[in-house]
XYZ file of C-alpha atoms in Angstrom:
525
model
C -13.706 -100.006 -96.838
C -10.816 -100.597 -94.585
C -11.376 -99.101 -91.167
C -8.686 -98.633 -88.512
C -9.490 -99.855 -85.058
C -7.633 -100.190 -81.713
C -5.430 -103.275 -81.988
C -4.438 -105.541 -84.863
C -5.489 -104.899 -88.439
C -8.903 -105.870 -89.744
C -10.921 -105.088 -92.824
C -14.433 -103.726 -92.865
C -16.504 -103.468 -96.026
C -19.238 -100.889 -95.815
C -22.290 -101.002 -98.025
C -23.852 -97.775 -99.363
C -25.678 -97.636 -102.664
C -24.063 -95.614 -105.493
C -20.853 -94.725 -103.653
C -17.490 -95.991 -102.415
C -14.580 -95.027 -100.171
C -11.421 -96.217 -98.512
C -10.460 -95.698 -94.875
C -8.073 -97.647 -92.616
C -8.541 -100.538 -90.177
C -7.103 -101.698 -86.918
C -8.587 -103.936 -84.269
C -7.926 -105.884 -81.098
C -9.612 -108.906 -79.639
C -13.288 -108.769 -78.978
C -15.757 -108.326 -81.647
C -18.353 -109.990 -83.536
C -20.886 -111.874 -81.490
C -24.468 -110.990 -80.823
C -26.544 -110.893 -77.679
C -28.969 -113.671 -76.857
C -32.500 -112.765 -75.901
C -34.251 -114.441 -72.990
C -37.878 -113.903 -73.942
C -40.216 -115.109 -76.630
C -42.929 -112.553 -75.847
C -43.702 -110.644 -79.021
C -45.521 -107.475 -79.935
C -47.774 -107.549 -82.937
C -50.001 -104.763 -84.143
C -52.710 -105.446 -81.534
C -50.539 -107.068 -78.850
C -49.466 -105.735 -75.489
C -45.769 -104.833 -74.964
C -43.599 -107.055 -72.810
C -41.348 -105.697 -70.067
C -38.539 -104.945 -72.521
C -40.730 -102.973 -74.870
C -42.352 -99.589 -74.406
C -45.708 -98.600 -75.851
C -46.598 -95.135 -77.136
C -50.146 -94.719 -78.423
C -50.563 -97.449 -81.086
C -46.834 -98.039 -81.466
C -44.160 -99.833 -79.460
C -40.404 -99.730 -79.040
C -37.736 -102.232 -78.053
C -34.085 -102.342 -77.018
C -31.432 -104.891 -77.923
C -27.745 -105.395 -77.288
C -25.156 -104.462 -79.899
C -21.727 -106.031 -80.134
C -18.612 -104.693 -81.775
C -17.475 -101.090 -82.072
C -14.132 -99.294 -82.153
C -12.611 -102.246 -80.295
C -12.564 -105.539 -82.155
C -13.855 -105.577 -85.714
C -14.643 -101.875 -85.956
C -18.241 -102.731 -86.819
C -21.525 -102.877 -84.915
C -23.354 -106.196 -85.105
C -26.810 -107.350 -84.008
C -28.978 -110.386 -84.490
C -31.684 -111.051 -87.074
C -33.996 -113.861 -85.909
C -36.043 -115.905 -88.374
C -38.147 -119.068 -88.321
C -37.512 -122.122 -86.171
C -34.645 -120.686 -84.143
C -32.518 -119.579 -87.097
C -30.495 -116.441 -86.295
C -28.007 -114.429 -88.323
C -25.259 -111.934 -87.511
C -25.896 -108.838 -89.607
C -23.870 -105.645 -89.724
C -25.717 -102.487 -88.668
C -25.072 -99.717 -91.176
C -26.674 -96.264 -91.016
C -25.545 -95.562 -94.578
C -27.235 -98.510 -96.271
C -30.909 -99.318 -96.792
C -30.781 -102.938 -97.943
C -30.861 -106.043 -95.708
C -29.722 -109.419 -97.071
C -28.190 -112.779 -96.152
C -27.554 -116.148 -97.893
C -30.570 -118.427 -98.271
C -30.943 -122.139 -98.882
C -29.921 -123.110 -102.384
C -27.311 -120.388 -102.857
C -24.660 -122.049 -104.997
C -22.177 -119.169 -104.860
C -22.247 -117.970 -101.259
C -19.410 -118.276 -98.769
C -19.221 -119.812 -95.298
C -20.262 -117.263 -92.704
C -20.961 -117.206 -88.962
C -24.093 -119.318 -89.404
C -25.633 -121.540 -92.056
C -27.817 -120.307 -94.896
C -31.422 -119.473 -94.098
C -33.608 -122.548 -94.563
C -36.932 -121.013 -95.528
C -38.588 -124.452 -95.712
C -38.628 -124.336 -91.917
C -40.910 -121.289 -92.025
C -44.683 -121.510 -92.452
C -44.878 -117.819 -93.424
C -42.034 -117.454 -95.931
C -42.940 -116.213 -99.399
C -41.068 -114.846 -102.385
C -42.389 -111.617 -103.796
C -44.464 -112.438 -106.884
C -44.480 -109.567 -109.349
C -47.496 -111.163 -110.999
C -49.451 -109.727 -108.080
C -49.909 -105.969 -108.330
C -49.257 -105.427 -104.604
C -46.006 -107.404 -104.711
C -44.848 -105.595 -107.842
C -45.406 -102.283 -106.078
C -43.587 -103.509 -102.972
C -40.702 -104.725 -105.149
C -40.142 -101.654 -107.269
C -41.324 -98.777 -105.086
C -40.527 -99.907 -101.538
C -37.653 -102.368 -101.958
C -36.143 -100.680 -105.060
C -35.842 -104.032 -106.812
C -36.608 -105.155 -110.371
C -39.415 -107.471 -111.439
C -38.038 -110.397 -113.478
C -39.761 -112.297 -116.246
C -40.248 -115.277 -113.905
C -42.112 -113.025 -111.431
C -39.337 -112.773 -108.867
C -38.206 -109.439 -107.445
C -34.446 -109.265 -107.964
C -31.751 -107.006 -106.578
C -28.067 -106.605 -107.314
C -25.638 -104.608 -105.168
C -22.079 -104.233 -106.469
C -19.143 -102.589 -104.754
C -16.191 -100.595 -105.957
C -13.562 -103.119 -104.936
C -15.206 -105.794 -107.031
C -17.465 -107.700 -104.629
C -21.205 -108.012 -105.029
C -24.421 -109.503 -103.691
C -27.193 -110.710 -105.954
C -30.516 -112.292 -105.069
C -34.256 -111.938 -104.804
C -36.577 -110.226 -102.331
C -38.658 -112.325 -99.938
C -41.014 -111.750 -97.051
C -40.991 -113.622 -93.745
C -41.583 -113.136 -90.046
C -38.637 -111.502 -88.297
C -38.250 -111.209 -84.531
C -36.385 -108.152 -83.357
C -35.557 -106.362 -80.132
C -34.700 -109.455 -78.065
C -37.939 -111.067 -79.206
C -40.229 -108.180 -78.250
C -41.123 -107.168 -81.817
C -42.422 -109.553 -84.455
C -43.387 -108.578 -87.991
C -43.501 -109.718 -91.596
C -40.587 -107.916 -93.273
C -39.167 -107.919 -96.782
C -35.421 -108.594 -97.194
C -32.938 -110.042 -99.653
C -32.191 -113.748 -100.107
C -28.774 -114.040 -101.723
C -28.215 -116.233 -104.755
C -24.570 -115.267 -105.270
C -21.736 -113.435 -103.500
C -18.337 -112.453 -104.843
C -14.935 -111.533 -103.399
C -14.985 -109.836 -99.973
C -18.691 -110.491 -99.390
C -18.131 -114.160 -100.196
C -15.207 -114.305 -97.739
C -16.645 -112.289 -94.844
C -17.482 -113.798 -91.467
C -20.687 -111.859 -90.901
C -23.842 -113.361 -92.393
C -24.985 -110.201 -94.118
C -25.948 -106.537 -93.864
C -28.765 -104.810 -91.965
C -29.458 -101.373 -93.426
C -30.338 -98.449 -91.149
C -30.089 -95.664 -93.693
C -32.848 -93.383 -94.929
C -35.160 -95.286 -97.242
C -38.341 -97.332 -97.506
C -36.540 -100.691 -97.698
C -35.120 -100.492 -94.160
C -36.588 -102.569 -91.338
C -37.436 -99.523 -89.244
C -39.291 -97.933 -92.178
C -41.233 -101.156 -92.822
C -42.134 -101.484 -89.133
C -43.289 -97.872 -89.094
C -45.335 -98.370 -92.259
C -47.073 -101.307 -90.554
C -47.900 -99.090 -87.583
C -45.787 -101.129 -85.146
C -43.263 -98.419 -84.270
C -42.532 -94.792 -84.999
C -39.874 -94.386 -87.696
C -37.151 -93.851 -85.096
C -34.107 -95.828 -83.965
C -31.172 -95.090 -81.701
C -27.860 -96.532 -80.623
C -25.362 -95.923 -77.857
C -21.814 -97.325 -78.299
C -19.644 -97.909 -75.240
C -16.402 -96.018 -74.632
C -12.751 -96.809 -73.806
C -11.995 -100.417 -72.950
C -15.470 -101.635 -73.911
C -17.105 -103.320 -76.857
C -20.795 -103.163 -77.643
C -23.743 -101.041 -76.688
C -27.497 -100.800 -77.032
C -29.730 -100.300 -80.063
C -33.430 -99.413 -80.004
C -36.274 -99.535 -82.505
C -39.119 -97.054 -82.139
C -39.174 -94.061 -79.804
C -37.669 -95.731 -76.761
C -37.963 -94.017 -73.379
C -34.895 -94.463 -71.168
C -36.515 -92.227 -68.576
C -34.137 -90.743 -66.009
C -31.332 -93.090 -67.122
C -30.506 -90.898 -70.129
C -30.222 -87.101 -70.371
C -32.558 -84.993 -72.463
C -31.609 -85.074 -76.138
C -30.609 -81.953 -78.073
C -31.926 -82.170 -81.636
C -30.586 -80.955 -84.956
C -32.296 -81.235 -88.394
C -31.336 -83.868 -90.924
C -30.027 -82.374 -94.169
C -31.138 -84.028 -97.415
C -28.492 -85.112 -99.922
C -30.140 -85.850 -103.297
C -26.986 -87.545 -104.570
C -26.881 -89.893 -101.560
C -30.384 -90.022 -100.074
C -29.554 -93.003 -97.841
C -27.185 -90.946 -95.664
C -27.995 -89.309 -92.337
C -26.470 -85.824 -92.711
C -26.525 -82.878 -90.290
C -24.919 -79.439 -90.398
C -21.975 -78.612 -88.128
C -21.367 -75.014 -87.057
C -18.181 -75.277 -84.944
C -15.630 -77.451 -83.159
C -13.752 -76.391 -80.048
C -10.807 -78.198 -78.423
C -10.718 -77.175 -74.790
C -11.239 -73.404 -74.976
C -9.670 -73.065 -78.438
C -11.962 -72.684 -81.432
C -11.002 -74.832 -84.415
C -10.592 -72.584 -87.440
C -11.967 -73.003 -90.960
C -15.044 -74.897 -89.784
C -18.185 -73.143 -90.936
C -21.506 -74.901 -91.547
C -20.013 -78.105 -92.905
C -22.291 -81.037 -93.679
C -21.537 -83.994 -91.406
C -22.431 -87.592 -92.277
C -23.236 -89.687 -89.171
C -21.945 -93.112 -90.101
C -22.053 -96.177 -87.854
C -20.193 -98.045 -90.593
C -17.021 -95.935 -90.314
C -14.632 -96.473 -87.407
C -12.811 -93.125 -87.380
C -13.666 -89.501 -88.199
C -12.526 -87.562 -91.277
C -12.466 -83.758 -91.595
C -11.372 -81.247 -94.258
C -7.598 -80.636 -94.411
C -7.863 -77.063 -93.119
C -9.898 -78.224 -90.116
C -7.415 -81.011 -89.416
C -4.448 -78.621 -89.488
C -6.150 -76.293 -87.001
C -7.181 -79.215 -84.789
C -3.685 -80.708 -84.695
C -2.015 -77.348 -83.962
C -4.252 -76.800 -80.951
C -3.922 -80.375 -79.759
C -0.111 -80.208 -79.994
C -0.078 -77.019 -77.919
C -2.371 -78.326 -75.205
C -0.740 -81.762 -75.050
C 2.737 -80.221 -74.700
C 1.529 -77.930 -71.928
C 0.128 -80.986 -70.110
C 3.520 -82.752 -70.204
C 3.057 -84.953 -73.259
C 5.233 -85.385 -76.318
C 4.922 -86.858 -79.805
C 5.861 -90.558 -79.918
C 6.201 -93.010 -82.796
C 3.011 -94.586 -84.067
C 2.323 -98.303 -83.863
C 2.663 -98.984 -87.589
C 5.256 -97.327 -89.869
C 2.979 -97.538 -92.925
C 0.678 -94.954 -91.292
C 1.623 -91.443 -90.191
C -0.337 -91.624 -86.948
C -0.182 -88.700 -84.541
C 0.472 -90.237 -81.114
C 1.287 -88.804 -77.687
C 3.067 -90.227 -74.666
C 4.337 -88.896 -71.351
C 7.478 -86.756 -71.662
C 10.604 -87.337 -69.548
C 9.671 -84.333 -67.407
C 6.394 -85.968 -66.379
C 7.467 -89.597 -66.034
C 6.207 -89.709 -62.456
C 2.642 -89.346 -63.742
C 0.465 -92.016 -65.381
C -1.259 -91.828 -68.754
C -3.938 -94.490 -69.118
C -7.547 -94.891 -70.148
C -8.669 -93.924 -66.652
C -6.536 -90.741 -66.570
C -6.643 -89.653 -70.221
C -9.047 -86.783 -69.490
C -6.434 -85.306 -67.142
C -3.997 -84.977 -70.049
C -6.172 -84.178 -73.065
C -8.836 -81.473 -73.490
C -12.524 -82.123 -74.242
C -13.930 -81.690 -77.738
C -17.075 -79.569 -78.132
C -19.069 -79.922 -81.353
C -21.878 -77.484 -82.174
C -24.600 -78.373 -84.665
C -27.337 -76.399 -86.362
C -30.238 -75.580 -84.054
C -28.189 -74.646 -81.006
C -27.016 -78.189 -80.255
C -23.701 -78.314 -78.400
C -22.057 -81.597 -77.406
C -19.019 -81.681 -75.094
C -17.156 -84.953 -75.525
C -14.204 -86.511 -73.723
C -10.819 -87.459 -75.249
C -12.118 -90.978 -75.937
C -14.153 -89.411 -78.742
C -11.030 -88.509 -80.740
C -8.294 -90.828 -79.369
C -7.597 -94.545 -79.605
C -5.172 -96.615 -77.540
C -1.683 -97.115 -79.001
C -1.289 -100.747 -80.060
C 2.190 -101.386 -78.672
C 2.712 -98.598 -76.111
C 0.292 -98.885 -73.193
C 1.168 -95.346 -72.050
C 0.347 -93.624 -75.345
C -2.713 -92.605 -77.335
C -3.181 -91.761 -81.009
C -5.552 -89.387 -82.770
C -8.539 -91.058 -84.440
C -9.368 -88.065 -86.639
C -7.869 -87.832 -90.125
C -7.712 -85.311 -92.966
C -9.446 -85.198 -96.320
C -9.387 -82.306 -98.827
C -13.162 -82.439 -99.266
C -15.423 -79.919 -97.576
C -17.445 -82.423 -95.623
C -17.090 -84.291 -92.336
C -17.510 -88.043 -91.977
C -18.250 -88.691 -88.294
C -17.374 -92.277 -87.384
C -17.993 -94.453 -84.353
C -15.053 -93.069 -82.381
C -16.668 -89.628 -82.100
C -20.023 -91.174 -81.166
C -18.745 -93.254 -78.241
C -20.747 -92.887 -75.014
C -23.244 -90.721 -76.883
C -26.909 -91.608 -77.235
C -27.753 -91.016 -80.920
C -31.456 -91.003 -81.808
C -32.273 -91.002 -85.540
C -35.793 -89.576 -85.705
C -36.477 -90.260 -89.372
C -40.177 -89.525 -88.903
C -39.413 -85.905 -88.018
C -36.199 -85.580 -90.064
C -33.937 -84.844 -87.107
C -31.217 -86.395 -84.956
C -31.151 -86.194 -81.162
C -27.913 -86.612 -79.240
C -26.554 -86.394 -75.706
C -23.563 -87.775 -73.755
C -24.636 -90.960 -71.945
C -23.317 -93.928 -70.016
C -23.898 -96.513 -72.754
C -22.742 -99.423 -70.635
C -25.326 -98.602 -67.978
C -28.083 -98.396 -70.592
C -27.011 -101.686 -72.142
C -26.894 -103.458 -68.766
C -30.308 -102.193 -67.661
C -32.306 -102.368 -70.871
C -30.936 -105.462 -72.613
C -30.156 -108.973 -71.546
C -26.487 -108.825 -70.504
C -25.368 -112.321 -71.474
C -21.752 -113.382 -72.173
C -20.634 -112.806 -75.756
C -20.938 -116.046 -77.768
C -18.185 -117.021 -80.163
C -19.651 -117.424 -83.666
C -18.964 -120.735 -85.360
C -17.102 -120.828 -88.670
C -18.078 -124.403 -89.403
C -21.497 -123.736 -90.921
C -22.227 -125.614 -94.124
C -23.552 -123.931 -97.249
C -26.896 -125.736 -97.061
C -27.360 -125.284 -93.332
C -29.997 -123.204 -91.630
C -28.168 -122.300 -88.408
C -25.933 -124.299 -86.061
C -27.047 -125.940 -82.836
C -25.630 -123.171 -80.674
C -27.630 -120.614 -82.615
C -30.831 -122.619 -82.128
C -30.229 -122.702 -78.384
C -29.758 -118.938 -78.347
C -32.948 -118.260 -80.214
C -34.953 -120.747 -78.181
C -34.260 -118.382 -75.318
C -35.492 -115.407 -77.360
C -34.558 -113.456 -80.441
C -32.650 -110.318 -81.226
C -32.105 -107.710 -83.986
C -30.448 -105.617 -86.449
C -26.966 -104.942 -87.739
C -24.321 -102.350 -88.478
C -22.343 -100.829 -89.927
C -22.881 -102.474 -94.319
C -19.587 -103.901 -93.275
C -17.713 -107.204 -93.588
C -14.743 -108.764 -91.861
C -11.565 -109.213 -93.897
C -7.802 -109.769 -93.636
C -4.546 -107.853 -93.397
C -3.666 -108.549 -97.019
C -5.897 -105.662 -98.143
C -3.944 -102.409 -98.065
C -5.188 -98.843 -97.953
C -4.754 -98.484 -101.715
C -7.708 -100.845 -102.173
C -11.053 -99.184 -102.816
C -13.912 -100.246 -100.565
C -17.599 -99.454 -100.470
C -18.752 -96.365 -98.613
C -20.257 -92.961 -99.188
C -17.223 -91.677 -101.040
C -14.260 -92.925 -102.987
C -10.945 -92.332 -101.240
C -7.553 -91.907 -102.862
C -4.289 -91.702 -100.955
C -2.270 -88.623 -101.887
C 0.698 -88.438 -99.581
C -0.696 -88.450 -96.055
C -4.044 -87.126 -97.243
C -7.154 -89.133 -98.017
C -9.397 -87.677 -100.663
C -13.017 -88.537 -100.943
C -15.260 -87.697 -103.858
C -18.503 -88.951 -105.269
C -18.162 -91.702 -107.849
C -20.463 -90.046 -110.349
C -18.032 -87.105 -110.454
C -14.980 -89.291 -111.086
C -14.825 -90.052 -114.805
C -11.754 -92.236 -114.266
C -13.814 -94.862 -112.461
C -15.643 -97.259 -114.708
C -19.403 -97.142 -114.285
C -19.594 -100.894 -113.874
C -17.913 -100.742 -110.452
C -20.155 -98.071 -109.006
C -22.337 -99.285 -106.169
C -25.867 -99.467 -107.481
C -29.138 -101.362 -107.399
C -28.978 -102.912 -110.850
C -31.700 -104.641 -112.865
């Protein structure tokens, strides 16, 4: 899908099985690197945790640095470290369960941030062999693949805008959490990519949805971690954050989490859904918001709410902004009807900036089922105007559907713990930069190389990074694209979006008889 981010336009393709949607995209500089790890100490089932990993009973946990976010590409990216210093930039996506990247021998894969995975450099690599009963079970029940006549376990993921990934499932040792976790994991080796996936800069997708094929579920099944992960994305003027695997203990550096139950969605079981009871802007209650289901989506940049909720939100924001001395100003791009505010003539002696924005705009309080109440700053619903340094625009948009899609912008500077093991989500406002600086290696952001060759296994710079230690994971089923894709294009996500005036409609593909079944996102035989 196209996501809108602070700055120039960029395209992000999000990967969720069986669904699709379109949003908008905007980005500034910054973006897509990954953190380098400085340790090679690993935790195996019977090993002792290193300093960057925490142990709880028979399980461990680890933290790693994320890059990306609302600034830059609009996606969250982390590193996936394989044999012999080969590392890959994968997109962290809480709405997708499949992990894949190009492997050696792929004749129809594009040029990405790094070369294709050279499995001949691994002593532990193996393709799943459906001739073995255990591998056949792993293929079809855990990885949701299909056993082929030649014994391979195949997968196909296709997306609504026409791109696809096809390959086979393999197993190899993966080092995660800045090198502190090491395990044999199953993932996809691509044999072919098409369209946007072929053209993207990122190496692949790292699924963090709800499902047995995810890395966190496989690690939990092996007894290495609890089936829990968390992330904390930095706020205004920052790019990146921290991601953890297992039940990580930040101690006194993070506030106690308030927890709300996860709500199952049989039509989209990969999604992390919770139930929202109310929104409040300052002291004003937002009307028409009653027990809506909210999808928590690291792969979406902005937040989308039902039309009636949006109208109530905007009315209250207009009133409070005007009272503070602000006025409506033109948006940065005429093709979008952005709602933006700047300082009025009567208040020109005052400054509106990222450091003073909370003096002009009210906080947003979101209440969830179970008595959870989160009070968030203006950075959780505003983004910086692209051409007017003294103006901010609203990063919440309307849809006629009765569901909320909560994107990265409303999760900034919030510690989000996805406790899949107990079917709940914990959340609390947090200083994500402080957590990232203390609990991950805070190295300069590397600039990914675009000169990798199709047969390569990782460039020299990558090998240097991994020789220092290895990293993890990746956001957001998402890929980088170009300005030529407009908002009328249909991209992969939990819903299909259609522009109707200034409104974006989302609906499930299986309910839309006008969309041909062949373009639905699905795991195909």
